[in-house]
Coordinates of C-alpha atoms and ligand atoms in Angstrom, one line a residue:
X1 CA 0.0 0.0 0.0
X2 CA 1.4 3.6 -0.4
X3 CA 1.4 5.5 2.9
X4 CA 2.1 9.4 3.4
X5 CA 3.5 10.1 6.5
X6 CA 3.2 14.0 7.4
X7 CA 5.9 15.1 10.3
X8 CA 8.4 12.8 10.9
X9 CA 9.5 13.7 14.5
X10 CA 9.5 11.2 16.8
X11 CA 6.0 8.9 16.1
X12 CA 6.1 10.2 12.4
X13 CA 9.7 9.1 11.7
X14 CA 9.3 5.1 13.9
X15 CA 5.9 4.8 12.6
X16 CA 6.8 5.3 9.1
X17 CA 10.2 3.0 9.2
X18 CA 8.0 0.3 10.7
X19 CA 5.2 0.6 7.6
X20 CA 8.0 0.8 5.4
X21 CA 9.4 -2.3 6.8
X22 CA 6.0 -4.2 6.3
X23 CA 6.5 -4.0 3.0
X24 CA 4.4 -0.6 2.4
X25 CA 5.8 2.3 0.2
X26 CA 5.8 5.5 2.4
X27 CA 7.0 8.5 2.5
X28 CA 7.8 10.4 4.7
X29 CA 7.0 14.3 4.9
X30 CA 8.4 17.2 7.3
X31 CA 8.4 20.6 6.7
X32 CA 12.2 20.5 8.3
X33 CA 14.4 20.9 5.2
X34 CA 17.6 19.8 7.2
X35 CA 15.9 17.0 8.9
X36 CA 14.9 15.6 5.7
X37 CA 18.4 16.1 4.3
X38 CA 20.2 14.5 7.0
X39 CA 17.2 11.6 6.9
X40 CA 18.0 11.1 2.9
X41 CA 21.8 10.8 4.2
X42 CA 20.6 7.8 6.8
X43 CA 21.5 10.1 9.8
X44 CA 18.8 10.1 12.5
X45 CA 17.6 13.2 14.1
X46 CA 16.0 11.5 17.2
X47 CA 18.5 8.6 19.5
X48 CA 16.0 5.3 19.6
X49 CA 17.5 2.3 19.9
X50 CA 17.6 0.1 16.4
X51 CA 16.0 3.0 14.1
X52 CA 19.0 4.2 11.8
X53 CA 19.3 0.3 10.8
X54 CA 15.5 0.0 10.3
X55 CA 15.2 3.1 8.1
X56 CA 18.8 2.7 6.2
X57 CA 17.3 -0.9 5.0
X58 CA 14.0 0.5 4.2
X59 CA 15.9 3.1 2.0
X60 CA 17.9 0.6 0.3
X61 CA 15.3 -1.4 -0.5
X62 CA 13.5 1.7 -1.9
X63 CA 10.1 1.6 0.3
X64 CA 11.1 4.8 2.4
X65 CA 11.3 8.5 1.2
X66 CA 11.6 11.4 2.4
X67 CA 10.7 15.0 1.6
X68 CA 10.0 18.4 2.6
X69 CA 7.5 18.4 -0.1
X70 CA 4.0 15.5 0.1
X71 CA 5.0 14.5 -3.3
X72 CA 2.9 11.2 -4.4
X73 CA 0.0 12.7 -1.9
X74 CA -2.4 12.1 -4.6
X75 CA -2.1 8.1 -4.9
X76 CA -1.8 7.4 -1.1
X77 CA -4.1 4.7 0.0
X78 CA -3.6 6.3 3.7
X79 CA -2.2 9.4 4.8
X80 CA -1.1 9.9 8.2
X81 CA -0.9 13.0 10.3
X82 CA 2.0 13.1 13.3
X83 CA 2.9 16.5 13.7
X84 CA 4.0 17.6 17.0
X85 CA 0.7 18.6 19.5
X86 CA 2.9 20.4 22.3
X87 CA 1.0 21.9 25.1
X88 CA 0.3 25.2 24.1
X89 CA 1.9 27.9 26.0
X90 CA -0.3 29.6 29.2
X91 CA -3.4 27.2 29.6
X92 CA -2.0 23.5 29.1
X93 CA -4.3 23.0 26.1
X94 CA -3.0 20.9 23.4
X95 CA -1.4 23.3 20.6
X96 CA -3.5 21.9 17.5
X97 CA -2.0 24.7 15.3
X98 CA 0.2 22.4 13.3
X99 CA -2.4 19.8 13.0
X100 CA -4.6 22.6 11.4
X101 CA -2.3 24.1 9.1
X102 CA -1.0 20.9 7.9
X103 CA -4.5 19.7 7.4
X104 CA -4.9 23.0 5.2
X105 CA -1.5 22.1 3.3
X106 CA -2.5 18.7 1.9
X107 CA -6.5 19.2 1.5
X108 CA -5.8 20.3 -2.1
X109 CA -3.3 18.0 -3.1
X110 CA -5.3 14.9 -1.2
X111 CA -7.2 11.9 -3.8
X112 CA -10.6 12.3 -3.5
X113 CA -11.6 9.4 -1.5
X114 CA -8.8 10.0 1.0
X115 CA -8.2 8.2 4.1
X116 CA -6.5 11.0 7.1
X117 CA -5.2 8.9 10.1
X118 CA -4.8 11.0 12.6
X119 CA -1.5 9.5 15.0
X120 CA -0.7 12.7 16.8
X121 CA -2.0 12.6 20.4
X122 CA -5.1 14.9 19.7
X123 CA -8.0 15.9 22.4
X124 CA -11.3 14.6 21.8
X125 CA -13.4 16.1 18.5
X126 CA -10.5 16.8 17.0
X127 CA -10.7 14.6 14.4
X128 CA -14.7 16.1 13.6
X129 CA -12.6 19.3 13.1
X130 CA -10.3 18.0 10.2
X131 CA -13.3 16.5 8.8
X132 CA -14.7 19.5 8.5
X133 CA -11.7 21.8 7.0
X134 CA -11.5 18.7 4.5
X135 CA -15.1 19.3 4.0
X136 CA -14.4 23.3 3.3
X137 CA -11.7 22.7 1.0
X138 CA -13.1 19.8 -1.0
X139 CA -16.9 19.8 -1.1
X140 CA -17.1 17.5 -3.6
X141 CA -14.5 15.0 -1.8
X142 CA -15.5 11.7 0.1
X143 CA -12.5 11.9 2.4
X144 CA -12.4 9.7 5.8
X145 CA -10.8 10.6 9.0
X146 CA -9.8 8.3 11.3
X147 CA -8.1 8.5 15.1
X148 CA -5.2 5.5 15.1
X149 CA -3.7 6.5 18.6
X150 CA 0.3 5.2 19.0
X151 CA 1.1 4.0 22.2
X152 CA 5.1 4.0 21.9
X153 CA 7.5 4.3 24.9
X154 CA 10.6 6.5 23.9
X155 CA 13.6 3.6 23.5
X156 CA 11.6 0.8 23.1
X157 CA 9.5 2.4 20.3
X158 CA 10.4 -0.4 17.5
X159 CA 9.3 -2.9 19.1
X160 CA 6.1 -1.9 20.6
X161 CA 5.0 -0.7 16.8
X162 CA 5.6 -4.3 16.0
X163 CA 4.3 -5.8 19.2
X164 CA 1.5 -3.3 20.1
X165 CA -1.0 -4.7 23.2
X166 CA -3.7 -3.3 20.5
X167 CA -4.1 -1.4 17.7
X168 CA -7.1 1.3 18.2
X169 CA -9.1 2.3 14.8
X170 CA -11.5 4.7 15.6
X171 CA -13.9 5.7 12.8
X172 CA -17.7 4.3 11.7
X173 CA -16.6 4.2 8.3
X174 CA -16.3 0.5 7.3
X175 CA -14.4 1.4 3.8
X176 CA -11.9 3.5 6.4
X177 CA -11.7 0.6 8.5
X178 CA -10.8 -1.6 6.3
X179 CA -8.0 0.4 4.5
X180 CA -6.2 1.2 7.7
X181 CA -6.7 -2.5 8.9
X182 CA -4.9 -3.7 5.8
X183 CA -1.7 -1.3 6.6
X184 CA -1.8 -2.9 9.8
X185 CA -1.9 -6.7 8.3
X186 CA 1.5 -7.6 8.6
X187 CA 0.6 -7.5 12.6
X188 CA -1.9 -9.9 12.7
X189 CA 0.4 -13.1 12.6
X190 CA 1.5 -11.5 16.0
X191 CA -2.1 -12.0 16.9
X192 CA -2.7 -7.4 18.0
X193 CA -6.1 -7.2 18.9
X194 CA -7.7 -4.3 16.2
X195 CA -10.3 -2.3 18.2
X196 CA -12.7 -0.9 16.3
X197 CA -14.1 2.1 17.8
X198 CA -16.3 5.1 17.5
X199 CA -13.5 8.7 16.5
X200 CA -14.2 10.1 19.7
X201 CA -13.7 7.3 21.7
X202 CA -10.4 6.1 20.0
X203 CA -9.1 10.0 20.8
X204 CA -10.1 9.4 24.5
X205 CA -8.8 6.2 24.8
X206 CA -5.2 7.2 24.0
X207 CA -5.5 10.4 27.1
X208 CA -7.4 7.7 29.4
X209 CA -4.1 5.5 28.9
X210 CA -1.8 7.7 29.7
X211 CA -3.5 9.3 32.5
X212 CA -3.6 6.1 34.1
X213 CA -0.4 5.2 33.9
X214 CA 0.9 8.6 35.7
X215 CA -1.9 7.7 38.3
X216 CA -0.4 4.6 38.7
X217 CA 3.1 5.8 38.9
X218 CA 1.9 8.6 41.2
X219 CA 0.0 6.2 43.6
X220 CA 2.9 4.1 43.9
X221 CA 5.3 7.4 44.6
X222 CA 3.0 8.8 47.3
X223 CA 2.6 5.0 49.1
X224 CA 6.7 5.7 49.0
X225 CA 6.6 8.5 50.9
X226 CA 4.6 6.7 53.3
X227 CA 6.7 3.6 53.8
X228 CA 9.4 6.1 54.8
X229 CA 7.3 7.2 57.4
X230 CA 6.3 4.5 59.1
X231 CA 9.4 2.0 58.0
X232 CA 7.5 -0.3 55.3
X233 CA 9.7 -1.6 51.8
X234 CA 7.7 0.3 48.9
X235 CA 9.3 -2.4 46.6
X236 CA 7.7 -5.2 48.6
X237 CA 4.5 -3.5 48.6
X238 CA 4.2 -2.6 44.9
X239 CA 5.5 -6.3 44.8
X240 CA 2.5 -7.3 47.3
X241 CA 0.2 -5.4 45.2
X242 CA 1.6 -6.3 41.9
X243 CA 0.5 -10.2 42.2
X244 CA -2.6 -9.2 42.5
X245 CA -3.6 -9.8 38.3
X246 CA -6.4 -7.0 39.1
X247 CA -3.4 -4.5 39.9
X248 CA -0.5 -6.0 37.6
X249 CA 2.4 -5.2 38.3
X250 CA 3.8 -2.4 35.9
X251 CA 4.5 1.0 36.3
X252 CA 4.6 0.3 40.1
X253 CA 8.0 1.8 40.5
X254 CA 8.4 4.7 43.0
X255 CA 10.5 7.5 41.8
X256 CA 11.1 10.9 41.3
X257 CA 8.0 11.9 39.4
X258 CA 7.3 10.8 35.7
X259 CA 8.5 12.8 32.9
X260 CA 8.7 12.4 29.4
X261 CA 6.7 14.0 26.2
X262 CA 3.8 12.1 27.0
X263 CA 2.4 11.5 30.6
X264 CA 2.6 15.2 31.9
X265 CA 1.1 16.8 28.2
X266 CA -1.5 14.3 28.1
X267 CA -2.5 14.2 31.6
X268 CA -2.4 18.3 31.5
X269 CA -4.6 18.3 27.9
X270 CA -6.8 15.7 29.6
X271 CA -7.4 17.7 32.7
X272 CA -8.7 20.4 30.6
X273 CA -10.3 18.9 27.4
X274 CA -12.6 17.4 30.9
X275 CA -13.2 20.9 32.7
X276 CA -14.4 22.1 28.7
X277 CA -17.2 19.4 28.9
X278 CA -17.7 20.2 32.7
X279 CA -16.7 16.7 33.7
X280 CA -13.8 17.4 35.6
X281 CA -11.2 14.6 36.4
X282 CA -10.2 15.5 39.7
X283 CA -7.8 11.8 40.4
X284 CA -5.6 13.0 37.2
X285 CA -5.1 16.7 38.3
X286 CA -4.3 15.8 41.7
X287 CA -1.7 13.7 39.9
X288 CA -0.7 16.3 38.0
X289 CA -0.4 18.2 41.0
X290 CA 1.2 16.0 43.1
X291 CA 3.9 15.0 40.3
X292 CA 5.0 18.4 39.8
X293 CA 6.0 19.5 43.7
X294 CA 8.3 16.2 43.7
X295 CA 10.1 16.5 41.3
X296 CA 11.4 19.6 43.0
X297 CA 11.2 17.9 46.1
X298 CA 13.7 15.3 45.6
X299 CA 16.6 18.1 46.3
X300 CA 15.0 17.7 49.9
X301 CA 16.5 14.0 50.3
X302 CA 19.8 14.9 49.1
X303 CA 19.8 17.7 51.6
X304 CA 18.7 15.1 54.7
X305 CA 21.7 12.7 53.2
X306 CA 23.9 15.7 54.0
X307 CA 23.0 16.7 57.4
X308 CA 20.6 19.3 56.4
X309 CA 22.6 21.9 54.3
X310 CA 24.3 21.7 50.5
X311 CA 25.3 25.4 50.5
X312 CA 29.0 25.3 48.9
X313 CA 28.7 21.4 48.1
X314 CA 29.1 19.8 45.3
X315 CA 26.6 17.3 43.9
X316 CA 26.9 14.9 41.1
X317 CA 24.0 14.0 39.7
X318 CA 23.9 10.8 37.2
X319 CA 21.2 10.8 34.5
X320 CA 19.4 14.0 32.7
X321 CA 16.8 12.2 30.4
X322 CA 13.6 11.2 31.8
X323 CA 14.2 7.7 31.5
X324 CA 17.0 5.3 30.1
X325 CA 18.0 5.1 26.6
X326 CA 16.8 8.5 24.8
X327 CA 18.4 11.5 24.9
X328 CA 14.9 13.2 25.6
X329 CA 15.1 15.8 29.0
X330 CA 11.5 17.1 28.2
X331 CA 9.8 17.4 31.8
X332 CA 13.1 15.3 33.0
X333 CA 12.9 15.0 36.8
X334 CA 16.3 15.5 36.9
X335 CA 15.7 19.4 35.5
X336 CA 13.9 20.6 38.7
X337 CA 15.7 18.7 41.3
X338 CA 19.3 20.4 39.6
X339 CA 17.5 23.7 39.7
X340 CA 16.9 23.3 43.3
X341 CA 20.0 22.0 44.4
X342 CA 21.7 25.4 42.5
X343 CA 19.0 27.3 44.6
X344 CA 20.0 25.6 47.5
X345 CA 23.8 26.8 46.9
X346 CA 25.2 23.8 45.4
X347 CA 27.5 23.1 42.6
X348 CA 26.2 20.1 40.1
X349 CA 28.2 17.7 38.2
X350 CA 26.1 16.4 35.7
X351 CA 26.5 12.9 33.2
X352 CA 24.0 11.3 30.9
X353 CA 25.0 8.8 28.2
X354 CA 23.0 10.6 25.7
X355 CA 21.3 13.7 26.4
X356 CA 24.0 15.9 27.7
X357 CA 23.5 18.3 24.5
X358 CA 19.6 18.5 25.2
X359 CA 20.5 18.9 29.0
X360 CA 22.9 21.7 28.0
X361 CA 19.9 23.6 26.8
X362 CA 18.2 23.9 29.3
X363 CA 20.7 23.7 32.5
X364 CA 23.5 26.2 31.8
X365 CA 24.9 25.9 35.0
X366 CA 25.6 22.4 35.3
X367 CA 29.3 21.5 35.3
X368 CA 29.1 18.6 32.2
X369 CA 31.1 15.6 32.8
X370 CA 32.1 13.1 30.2
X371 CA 31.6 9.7 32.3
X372 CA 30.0 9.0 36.2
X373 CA 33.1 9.1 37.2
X374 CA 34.5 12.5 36.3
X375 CA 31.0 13.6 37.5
X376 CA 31.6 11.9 40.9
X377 CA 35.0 13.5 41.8
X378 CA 35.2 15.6 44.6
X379 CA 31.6 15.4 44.9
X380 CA 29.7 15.0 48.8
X381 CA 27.2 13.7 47.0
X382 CA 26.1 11.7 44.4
X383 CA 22.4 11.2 42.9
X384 CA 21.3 8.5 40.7
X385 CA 18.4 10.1 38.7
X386 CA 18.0 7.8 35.5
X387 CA 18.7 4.6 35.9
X388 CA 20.7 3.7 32.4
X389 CA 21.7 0.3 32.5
X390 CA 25.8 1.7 33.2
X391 CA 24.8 2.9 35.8
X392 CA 23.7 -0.4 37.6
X393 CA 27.0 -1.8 38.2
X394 CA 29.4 1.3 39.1
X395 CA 32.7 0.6 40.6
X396 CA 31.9 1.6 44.2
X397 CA 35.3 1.5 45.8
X398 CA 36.1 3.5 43.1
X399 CA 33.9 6.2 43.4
X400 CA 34.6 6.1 47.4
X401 CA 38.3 7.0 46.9
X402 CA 37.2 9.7 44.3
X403 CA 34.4 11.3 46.3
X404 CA 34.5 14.1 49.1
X405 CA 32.0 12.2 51.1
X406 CA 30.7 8.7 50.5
X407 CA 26.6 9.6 49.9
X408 CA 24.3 8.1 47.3
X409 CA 20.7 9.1 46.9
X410 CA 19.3 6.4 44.7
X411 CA 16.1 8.0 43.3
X412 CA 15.6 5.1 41.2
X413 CA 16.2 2.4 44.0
X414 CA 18.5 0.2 41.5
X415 CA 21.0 -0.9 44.4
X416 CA 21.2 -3.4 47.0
X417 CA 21.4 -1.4 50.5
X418 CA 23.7 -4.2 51.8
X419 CA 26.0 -3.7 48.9
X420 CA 26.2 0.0 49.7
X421 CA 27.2 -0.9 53.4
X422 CA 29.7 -3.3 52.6
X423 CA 31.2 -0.4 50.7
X424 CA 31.2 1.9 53.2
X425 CA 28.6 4.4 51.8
X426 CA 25.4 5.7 52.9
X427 CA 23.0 4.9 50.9
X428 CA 19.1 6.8 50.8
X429 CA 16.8 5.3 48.5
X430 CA 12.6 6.3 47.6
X431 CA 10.4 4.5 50.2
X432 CA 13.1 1.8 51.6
X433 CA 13.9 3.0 54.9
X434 CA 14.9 -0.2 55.2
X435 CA 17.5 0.0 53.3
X436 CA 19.4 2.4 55.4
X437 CA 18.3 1.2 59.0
X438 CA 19.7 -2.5 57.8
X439 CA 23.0 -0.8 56.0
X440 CA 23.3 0.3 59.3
X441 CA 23.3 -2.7 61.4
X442 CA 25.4 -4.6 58.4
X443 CA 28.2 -2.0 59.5
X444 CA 27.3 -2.7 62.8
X445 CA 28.0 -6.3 62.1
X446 CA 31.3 -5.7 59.9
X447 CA 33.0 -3.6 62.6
X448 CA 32.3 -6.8 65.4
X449 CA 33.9 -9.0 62.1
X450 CA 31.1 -11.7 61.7
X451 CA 29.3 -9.6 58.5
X452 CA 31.7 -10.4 55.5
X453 CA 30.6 -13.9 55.0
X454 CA 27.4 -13.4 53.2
X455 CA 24.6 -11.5 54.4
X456 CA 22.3 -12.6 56.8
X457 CA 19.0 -14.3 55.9
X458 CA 17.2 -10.9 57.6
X459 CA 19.2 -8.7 55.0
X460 CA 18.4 -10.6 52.0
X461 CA 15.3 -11.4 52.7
X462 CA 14.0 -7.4 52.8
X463 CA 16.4 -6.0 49.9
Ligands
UDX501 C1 4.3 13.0 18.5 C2 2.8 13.3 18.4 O1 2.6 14.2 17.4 C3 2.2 13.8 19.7 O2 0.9 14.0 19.5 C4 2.4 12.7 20.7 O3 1.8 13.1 21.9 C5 3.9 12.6 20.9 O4 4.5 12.3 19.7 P1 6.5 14.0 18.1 O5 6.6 13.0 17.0 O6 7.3 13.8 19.3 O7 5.0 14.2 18.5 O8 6.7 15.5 17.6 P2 8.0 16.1 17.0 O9 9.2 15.2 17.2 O10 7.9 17.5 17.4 O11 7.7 16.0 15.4 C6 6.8 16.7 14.7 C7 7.4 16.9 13.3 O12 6.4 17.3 12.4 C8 8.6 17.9 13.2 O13 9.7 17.3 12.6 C9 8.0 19.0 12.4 O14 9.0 19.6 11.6 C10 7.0 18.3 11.6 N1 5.9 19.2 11.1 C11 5.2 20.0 11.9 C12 5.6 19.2 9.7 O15 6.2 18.6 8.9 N2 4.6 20.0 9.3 C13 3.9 20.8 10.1 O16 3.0 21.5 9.6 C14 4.2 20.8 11.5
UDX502 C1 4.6 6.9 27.6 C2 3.6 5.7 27.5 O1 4.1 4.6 28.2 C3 3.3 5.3 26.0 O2 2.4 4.3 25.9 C4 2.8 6.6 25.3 O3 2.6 6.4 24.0 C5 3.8 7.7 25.5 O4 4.0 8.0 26.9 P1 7.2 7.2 27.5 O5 6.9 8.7 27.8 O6 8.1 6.9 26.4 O7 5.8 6.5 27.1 O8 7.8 6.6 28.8 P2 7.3 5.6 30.0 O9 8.1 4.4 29.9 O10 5.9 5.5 30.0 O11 7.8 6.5 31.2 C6 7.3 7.7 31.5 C7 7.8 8.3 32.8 O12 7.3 7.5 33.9 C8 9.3 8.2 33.0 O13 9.8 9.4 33.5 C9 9.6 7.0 33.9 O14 10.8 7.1 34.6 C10 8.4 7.1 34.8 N1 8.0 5.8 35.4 C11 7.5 4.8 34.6 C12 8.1 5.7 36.8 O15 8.5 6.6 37.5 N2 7.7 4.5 37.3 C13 7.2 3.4 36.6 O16 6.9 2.4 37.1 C14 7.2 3.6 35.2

């Protein structure tokens, strides 16, 4: 089939390698002169895992284009929209602008039975609106527009287009259906459930996802908090509650607050897309609330691990993209917790394995390093906020001898607190105050000799 692909940021650019790789002819359209140039010359504008590969064979092989101009527009069977939809400065709408004006680019040039797939995250009835600037343009059209939500985490993005829990087609028309379910084809010997949905409810479907998830997350952080204060494990009770099949057991790990390009916008856009229809959704903006002051909040911990002031310290702080493998920092925890720690007087040492440029944008004042380690010297502190997978496994006697002060605040609990004793360090994790009271009492035990054999029973048992 031949697919036209209109923005190729992020979704645009996976979603379109992926089609391409299913054997469809698509090309790919962004307004971006230089990003199409350095696409046409295999270089990738965005870091996800396994892309440049996927779209330099799909080039080869001739199925992929790309072009500033929607050349070949006229003879798609589908044409997909997945232009940015930002949250629009002052009122956390959803900025639709570049929906709408890309909308008004290609109504001309579109066939006259033309399918629109809208993939860009868009609020609910937005898909009645492109109907009817489709309508205005070409009265005489039968043109279809469909919602086809993506549900891609950043660095895993590949592989959940080809393994997708579902694939949501929202539209009444069966001609529309059945166009978009044959681009999806290739998918069905992996067994995707295809829901088939009403526009409207395919638009809500991808905001009531997301909106969950940060609930989740948030729930989780907030039960944290609480284990702290009266001495529970969070990671045995999101374990406890995790068994449960009702609950599952994803997106139960406590941490600094959720970032990304996804959870906040959409649980902001959602928030007021409901207050518009006066059905307010008052769980997902006390989320939204409550996700926001920790982030900030987390400079709080690193200022208990140091005896209650950071003023002239120095702070290294290991991970600046919301999450592991992607150089994205957009509403990175690790952005208001490095603002607050300079508030609070402190110097920061900053490392991420990719998105030390992005960082550099927006934290001027960070002192860049080029590994952990560098980061790590001379520092009183050091904070893991990302938990790449290098960062799993550092050399701790290493970092002890390098360090002013052996302190870790692990935002992302990835170490074992018995570990950390055995090191020598104090360790201060999210909801495990466990962790410390036990690193504690394995000291104890080292200084009387009897804790180098293996830990006790007790100490494995909780970690
Ligand atoms: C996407 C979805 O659009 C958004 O709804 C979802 O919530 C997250 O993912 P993303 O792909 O990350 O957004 O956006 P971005 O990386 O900003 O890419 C948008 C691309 O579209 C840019 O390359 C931009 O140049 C291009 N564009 C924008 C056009 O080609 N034409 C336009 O009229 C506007
Ligand atoms: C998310 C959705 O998962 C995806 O379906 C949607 O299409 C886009 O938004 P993404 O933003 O790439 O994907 O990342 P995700 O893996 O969902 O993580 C979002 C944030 O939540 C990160 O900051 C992450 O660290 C945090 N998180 C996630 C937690 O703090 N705890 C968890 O258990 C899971």
């Amino acid at each position: 089939m031949r697919v036209t692909m209109i923005g190729a940021g992020y979704v645009g650019l996976v979603s379109g390698a992926c089609f391409a790789d299913f054997g469809h002819d698509v090309t790919c359209v962004d307004k971006d002169a230089n990003r199409i140039a350095a696409l046409r010359r295999g270089e990738i504008p965005i870091f996800e895992p396994g892309l440049d590969q996927l779209v330099a064979t799909n080039i080869s092989q001739r199925r992929l284009q790309f072009s500033t101009e929607p050349t070949g527009i006229g003879e798609a069977d589908a044409v997909f929209i997945a232009v940015g939809t930002p949250s629009r400065r002052g009122d956390g709408h959803a900025d639709l602008s570049y929906i709408y004006s890309a909308v008004r680019e290609i109504a001309p040039l579109l066939p006259p039975s033309a399918i629109v797939v809208t993939k860009s995250t868009v609020p609910v009835g937005t898909g009645d609106e492109i109907e009817r600037i489709l309508r205005e343009a070409r009265p005489d059209a039968d043109m279809h527009v469909v919602s086809n939500p993506e549900f891609l985490r950043e660095g895993a993005a590949i592989y959940d287009f080809k393994h997708p829990d579902r694939i949501v087609i929202g539209t009444d028309d069966a001609r529309a259906r059945s166009v978009i379910a044959e681009v999806y084809r290739p998918l069905y010997l992996n067994a995707a459930p295809i829901l088939y949905v009403g526009r409207r409810t395919a638009e809500l479907i991808k905001y009531a996802a997301n909106a969950f998830l940060a609930t989740k997350i948030t729930f989780i952080n907030e039960i944290a908090d609480l284990c702290e204060s009266v001495g529970a494990d969070v990671q045995d009770v999101a374990r406890g509650m995790g068994l449960d099949n009702r609950i599952g057991s994803k997106f139960l790990h406590a941490g600094p607050g959720f970032g990304g390009s996804c959870l906040p916008k959409d649980t902001m856009a959602l928030i007021k897309t409901a207050h518009d229809y006066g059905a307010p959704v008052r769980i997902v903006e006390t989320v939204a609330a409550v996700n926001e002051q920790r982030k900030r909040a987390m400079a709080r911990k690193v200022v208990a691990a140091l005896d209650g002031s950071i003023r002239g310290k120095t702070i290294a702080v290991l991970g600046l993209s919301f999450k592991p493998n992607t150089d994205d920092t957009r509403d990175s925890p690790s952005i208001p917790l490095i603002t607050a720690l300079h508030d609070l007087g402190a110097t920061v040492r900053g490392y991420d394995p990719a998105a030390m440029e992005q960082a550099k944008l927006q934290l001027p004042g960070v002192v860049y390093c080029d590994s952990a380690y560098e980061a790590a010297e001379d520092a009183h502190a050091l904070v893991i906020a990302t938990e790449w997978e290098q960062f799993r496994a550092l050399d701790l006697d290493r970092l002890r001898t390098i360090m002013q002060e052996p302190v870790i605040v692990d935002l992302r609990n990835i170490y074992r607190a018995d570990e950390m004793a055995r090191a020598n360090f104090r360790y201060l994790t999210i909801g495990r105050p466990d962790a410390e009271r036990k690193q504690g009492a394995a000291a104890r035990r080292r200084k009387l000799g009897n804790g180098k054999a293996t830990p006790s029973k007790e100490l494995t048992g909780a970690l």
